[in-house]
Coordinates of C-alpha atoms in Angstrom, one line a residue:
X270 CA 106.8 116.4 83.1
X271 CA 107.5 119.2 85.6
X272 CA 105.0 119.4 88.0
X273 CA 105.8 118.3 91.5
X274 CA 103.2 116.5 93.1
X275 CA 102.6 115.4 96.9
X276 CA 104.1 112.2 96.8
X277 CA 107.3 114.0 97.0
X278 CA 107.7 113.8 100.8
X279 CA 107.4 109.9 100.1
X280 CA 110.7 110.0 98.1
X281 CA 113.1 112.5 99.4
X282 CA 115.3 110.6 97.0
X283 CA 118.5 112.2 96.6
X284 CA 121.3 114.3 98.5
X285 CA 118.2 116.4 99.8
X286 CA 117.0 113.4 101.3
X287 CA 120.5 112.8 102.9
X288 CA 120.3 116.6 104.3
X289 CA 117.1 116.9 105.7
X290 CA 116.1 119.3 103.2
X291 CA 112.4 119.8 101.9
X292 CA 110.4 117.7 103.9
X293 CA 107.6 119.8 104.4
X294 CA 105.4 118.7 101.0
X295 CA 102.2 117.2 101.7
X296 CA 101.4 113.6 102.3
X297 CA 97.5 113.9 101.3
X298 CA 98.1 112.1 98.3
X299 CA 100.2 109.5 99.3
X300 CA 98.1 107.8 101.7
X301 CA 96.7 105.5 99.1
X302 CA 100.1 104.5 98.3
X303 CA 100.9 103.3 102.3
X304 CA 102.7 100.5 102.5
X305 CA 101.2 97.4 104.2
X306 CA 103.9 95.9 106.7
X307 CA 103.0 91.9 106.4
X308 CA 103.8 92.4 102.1
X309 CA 107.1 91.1 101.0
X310 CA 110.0 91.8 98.9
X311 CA 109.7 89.4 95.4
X312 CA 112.7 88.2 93.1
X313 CA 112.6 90.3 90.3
X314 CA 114.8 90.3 86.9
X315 CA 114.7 91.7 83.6
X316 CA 117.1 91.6 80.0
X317 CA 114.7 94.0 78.3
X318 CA 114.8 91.1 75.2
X319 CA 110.6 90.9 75.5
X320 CA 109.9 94.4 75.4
X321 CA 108.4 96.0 73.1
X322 CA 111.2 99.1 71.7
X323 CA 108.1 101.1 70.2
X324 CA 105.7 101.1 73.3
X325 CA 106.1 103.8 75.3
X326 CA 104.6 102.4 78.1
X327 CA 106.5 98.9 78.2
X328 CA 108.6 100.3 81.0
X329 CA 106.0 101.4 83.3
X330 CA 103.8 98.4 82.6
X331 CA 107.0 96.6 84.2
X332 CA 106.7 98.6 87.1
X333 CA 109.8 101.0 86.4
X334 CA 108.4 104.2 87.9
X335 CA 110.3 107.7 87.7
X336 CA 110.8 110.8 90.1
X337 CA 112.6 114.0 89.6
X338 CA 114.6 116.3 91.7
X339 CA 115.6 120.1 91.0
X340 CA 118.0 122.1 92.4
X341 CA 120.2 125.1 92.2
X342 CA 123.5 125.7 93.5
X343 CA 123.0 122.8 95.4
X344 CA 119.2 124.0 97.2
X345 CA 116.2 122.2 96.2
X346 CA 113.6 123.4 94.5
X347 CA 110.8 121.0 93.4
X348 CA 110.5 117.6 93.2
X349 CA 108.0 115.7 90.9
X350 CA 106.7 111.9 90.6
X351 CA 106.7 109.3 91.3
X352 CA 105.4 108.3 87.4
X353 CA 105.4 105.0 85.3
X354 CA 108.8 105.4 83.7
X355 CA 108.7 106.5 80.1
X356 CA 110.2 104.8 77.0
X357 CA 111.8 107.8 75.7
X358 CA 114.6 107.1 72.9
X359 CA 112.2 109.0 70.4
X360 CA 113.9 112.6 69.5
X361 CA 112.1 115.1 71.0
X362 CA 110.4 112.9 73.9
X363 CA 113.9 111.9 75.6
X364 CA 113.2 111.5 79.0
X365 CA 114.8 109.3 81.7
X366 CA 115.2 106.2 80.2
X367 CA 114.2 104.1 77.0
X368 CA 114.4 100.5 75.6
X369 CA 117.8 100.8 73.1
X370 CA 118.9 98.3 70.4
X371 CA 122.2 97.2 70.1
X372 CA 124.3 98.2 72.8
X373 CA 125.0 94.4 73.8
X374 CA 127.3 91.6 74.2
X375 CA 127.2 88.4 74.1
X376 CA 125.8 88.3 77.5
X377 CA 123.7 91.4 77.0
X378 CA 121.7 90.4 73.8
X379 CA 119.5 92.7 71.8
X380 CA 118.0 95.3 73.8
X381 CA 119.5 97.2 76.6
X382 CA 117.8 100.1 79.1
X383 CA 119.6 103.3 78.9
X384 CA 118.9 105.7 81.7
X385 CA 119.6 109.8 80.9
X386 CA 117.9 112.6 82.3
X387 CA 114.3 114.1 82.1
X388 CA 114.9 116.0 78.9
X389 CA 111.4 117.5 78.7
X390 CA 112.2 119.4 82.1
X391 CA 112.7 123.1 80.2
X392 CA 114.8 123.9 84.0
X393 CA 117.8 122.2 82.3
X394 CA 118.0 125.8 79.5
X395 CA 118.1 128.2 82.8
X396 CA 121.0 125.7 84.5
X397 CA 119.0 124.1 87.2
X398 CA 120.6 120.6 87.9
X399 CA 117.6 118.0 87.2
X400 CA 118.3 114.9 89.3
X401 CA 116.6 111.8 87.2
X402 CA 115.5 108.5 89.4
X403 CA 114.6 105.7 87.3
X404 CA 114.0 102.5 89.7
X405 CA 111.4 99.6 91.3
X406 CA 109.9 100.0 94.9
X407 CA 108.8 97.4 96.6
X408 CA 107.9 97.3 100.4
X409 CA 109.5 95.3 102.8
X410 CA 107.8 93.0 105.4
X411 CA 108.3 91.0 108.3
X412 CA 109.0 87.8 106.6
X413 CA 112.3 89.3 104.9
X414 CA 113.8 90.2 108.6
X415 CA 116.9 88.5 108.3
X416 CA 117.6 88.5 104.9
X417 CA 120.5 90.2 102.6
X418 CA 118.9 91.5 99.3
X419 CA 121.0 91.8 96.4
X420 CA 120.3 94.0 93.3
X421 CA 122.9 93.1 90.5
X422 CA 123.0 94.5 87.0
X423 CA 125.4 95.1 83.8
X424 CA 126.3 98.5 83.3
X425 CA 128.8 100.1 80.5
X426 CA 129.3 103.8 79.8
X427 CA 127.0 105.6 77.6
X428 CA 127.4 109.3 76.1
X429 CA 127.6 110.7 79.7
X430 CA 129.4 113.8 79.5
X431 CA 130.5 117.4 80.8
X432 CA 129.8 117.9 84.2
X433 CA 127.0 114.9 84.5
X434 CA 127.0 112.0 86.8
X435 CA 125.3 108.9 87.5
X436 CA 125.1 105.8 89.7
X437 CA 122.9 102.7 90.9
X438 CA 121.4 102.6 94.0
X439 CA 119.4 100.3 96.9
X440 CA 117.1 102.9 99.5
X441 CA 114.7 102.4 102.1
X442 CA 112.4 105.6 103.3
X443 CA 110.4 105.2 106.3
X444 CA 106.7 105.6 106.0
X445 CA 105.5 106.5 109.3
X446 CA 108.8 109.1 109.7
X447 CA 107.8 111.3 106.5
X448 CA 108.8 109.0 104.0
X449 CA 112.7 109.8 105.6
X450 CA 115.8 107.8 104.1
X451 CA 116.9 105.3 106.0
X452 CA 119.4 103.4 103.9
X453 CA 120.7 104.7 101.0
X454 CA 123.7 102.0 98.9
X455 CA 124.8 103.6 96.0
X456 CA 127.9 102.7 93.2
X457 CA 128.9 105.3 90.7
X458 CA 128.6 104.6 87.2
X459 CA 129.6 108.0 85.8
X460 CA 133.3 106.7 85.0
X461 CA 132.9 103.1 84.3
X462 CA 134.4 101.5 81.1
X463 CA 132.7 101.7 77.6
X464 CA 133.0 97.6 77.7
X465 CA 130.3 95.8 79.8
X466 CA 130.3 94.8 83.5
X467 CA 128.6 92.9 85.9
X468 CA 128.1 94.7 89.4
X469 CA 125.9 94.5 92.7
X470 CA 124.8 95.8 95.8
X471 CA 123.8 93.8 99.5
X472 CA 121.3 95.4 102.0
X473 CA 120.7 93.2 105.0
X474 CA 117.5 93.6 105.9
X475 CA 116.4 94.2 110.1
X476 CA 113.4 94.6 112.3
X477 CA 113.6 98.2 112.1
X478 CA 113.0 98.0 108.1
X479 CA 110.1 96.5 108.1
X480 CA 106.8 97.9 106.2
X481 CA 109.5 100.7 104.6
X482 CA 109.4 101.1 101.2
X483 CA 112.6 99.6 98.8
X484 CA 113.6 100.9 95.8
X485 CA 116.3 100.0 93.2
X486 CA 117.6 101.3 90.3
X487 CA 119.6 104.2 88.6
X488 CA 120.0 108.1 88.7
X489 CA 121.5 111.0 87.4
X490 CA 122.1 114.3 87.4
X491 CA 122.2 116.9 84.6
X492 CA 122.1 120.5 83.6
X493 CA 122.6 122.6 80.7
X494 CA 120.8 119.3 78.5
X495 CA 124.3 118.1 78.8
X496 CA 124.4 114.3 77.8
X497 CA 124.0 111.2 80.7
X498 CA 123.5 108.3 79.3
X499 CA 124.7 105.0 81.2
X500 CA 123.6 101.9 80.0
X501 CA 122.0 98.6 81.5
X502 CA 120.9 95.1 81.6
X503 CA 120.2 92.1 82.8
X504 CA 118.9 93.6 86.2
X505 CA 118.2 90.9 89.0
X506 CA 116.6 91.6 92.8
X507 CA 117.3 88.8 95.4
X508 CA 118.2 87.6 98.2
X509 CA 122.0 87.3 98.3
X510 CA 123.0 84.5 95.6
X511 CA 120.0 84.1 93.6
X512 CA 121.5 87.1 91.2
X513 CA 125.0 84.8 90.7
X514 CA 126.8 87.9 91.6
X515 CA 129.0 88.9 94.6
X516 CA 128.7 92.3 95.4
X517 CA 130.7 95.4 94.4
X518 CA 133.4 96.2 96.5
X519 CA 133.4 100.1 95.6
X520 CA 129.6 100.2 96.9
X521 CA 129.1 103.3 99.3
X522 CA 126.9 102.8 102.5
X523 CA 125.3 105.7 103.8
X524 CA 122.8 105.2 106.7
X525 CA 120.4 107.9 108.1
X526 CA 118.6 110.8 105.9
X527 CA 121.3 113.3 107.3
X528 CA 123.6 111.9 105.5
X529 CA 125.0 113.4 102.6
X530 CA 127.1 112.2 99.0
X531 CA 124.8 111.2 96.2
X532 CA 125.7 109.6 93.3
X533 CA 127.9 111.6 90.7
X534 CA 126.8 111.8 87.4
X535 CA 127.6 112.5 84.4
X536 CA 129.7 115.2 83.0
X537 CA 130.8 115.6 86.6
X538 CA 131.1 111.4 87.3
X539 CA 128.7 109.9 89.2

C-alpha cells in the first residue's frame, strides 16, 4: 500500500497540509468523490463489540477509510489513499489499524481498535517518516450551520515507542480551494496513561464550512518500523452532548492550512 493516488490533493492531511506544502497533485480522480453541500453530518458511534476480529474488511465496511503521508527530514514526498481501512493485527499484514481483543475495561468490553502505522510501506527500512491517518469523513451541510460537533472516544497507551507519536483529531478541507485545511483540532495521545480515559473534541460548525468535507479520527507517525500503537473505543460523533462527554481541555486549535504543529506520535509523543 504505497502508491499515491490523485485523491491526495483532497487530503492534504497532516503538517504538509498546515504548510502549504504539495498541493499540486491532481484532482481528476476526485471529482467523483465532490461533496454535495445540502448533505449532513450524522451521529455516529462504535465499541467495536459486533465486529467481526477475523474479517479484514470489517473496518472499511464501517466506513473507516485510511491515507498515508511520507516525508523526509520534515519535506513531503508522496502521499497515498484515501482506502477502506484495513484490519491488520495479522503478523505480517500490520497496517494502520486492527480490531484487538482484550485491551478493555469494564467500560471498554471485548474488543478495542488499535491504530499503528502502515507497516507494509517498505519507506519505514530507508527512515522515511510514514504519517498513518485512520479516520471517518463526512461532509458538512447547510442544515448543521450553527451547531458544535463533538467527537469523543477512550484512549489508553499502546506499545508506542522510540521516537513515534500520535494523536486524535477533527479537520475540515475545503473542496472548491484544493481540498485546503481549514480546521484542523487535534489532542496528543503519544504520552497518555496505560489505564483507560475518556476524552473529546468540539468544532462549532459556520456558514463558511458548509459542503467541506469532515473527518475524525487518529494518526501517527513512525519510522525505522519503530512501534505506535495507541488504543481505542467506544468512539461517538455528535453534536455537543449526545457523546456524554465534555471536551478535553488540552485540545489544540489550529485554524488555516498555513498553520503548522501536527500531532506527535509515538516514540517522539504525539
Amino acid at each position: 500500500v504505497n502508491d499515491p493516488t490523485d485523491r491526495g490533493s483532497m487530503q492534504m492531511i497532516d503538517r504538509f497540509n498546515r504548510k502549504n506544502a504539495a498541493l499540486g497533485l491532481a484532482m481528476a480522480a476526485v471529482i467523483a468523490f465532490a461533496p454535495v453541500s445540502n448533505a449532513a453530518l450524522s451521529a455516529y458511534s462504535q465499541d467495536f463489540e459486533g465486529m467481526d476480529q477475523l474479517d479484514p474488511n470489517v473496518l472499511g465496511n464501517d466506513g473507516w477509510l485510511v491515507f498515508g503521508n511520507v516525508s523526509f527530514s520534515g519535506a513531503l514526498l508522496y502521499q497515498y489513499g484515501p482506502f477502506p481501512a484495513p484490519n491488520g493485527c495479522l503478523i505480517g499484514a500490520a497496517a494502520f489499524s486492527c480490531v484487538t481483543i482484550g485491551e478493555g475495561g469494564a467500560a471498554q468490553g471485548t474488543q478495542q481498535l488499535v491504530v499503528f502505522s502502515d507497516y507494509q510501506n517498505t519507506d519505514h527500512g530507508i527512515g522515511n517518516t510514514i504519517e498513518s491517518n485512520v479516520f471517518q469523513e463526512q461532509t458538512i451541510g447547510a442544515g448543521d450551520v450553527g451547531k458544535t460537533m463533538q467527537f469523543s472516544f477512550d484512549a489508553k497507551l499502546g506499545d508506542i515507542g522510540g521516537n513515534s507519536t500520535a494523536s486524535a483529531f477533527i479537520k475540515t478541507l475545503d473542496p472548491n480551494n484544493g481540498y485546503a485545511l481549514t480546521n484542523f483540532i487535534e489532542f496528543d495521545t503519544t504520552s497518555i496513561p496505560i489505564t483507560w480515559g475518556t476524552f473529546s473534541l468540539n468544532i462549532a460548525i459556520d456558514a463558511g464550512l458548509n459542503g467541506q468535507l469532515l473527518q475524525f479520527g487518529f494518526l501517527n507517525e513512525a519510522s525505522f518500523y519503530e512501534s505506535s500503537g495507541v488504543v481505542y473505543d467506544n468512539v461517538c460523533f455528535d453534536e455537543a452532548g449526545g457523546c456524554g462527554v465534555v471536551p478535553v481541555p488540552a485540545a489544540v486549535w489550529l485554524f488555516g492550512s498555513a498553520l503548522g504543529l501536527l500531532g506527535w506520535i509515538r516514540r517522539k509523543a504525539t
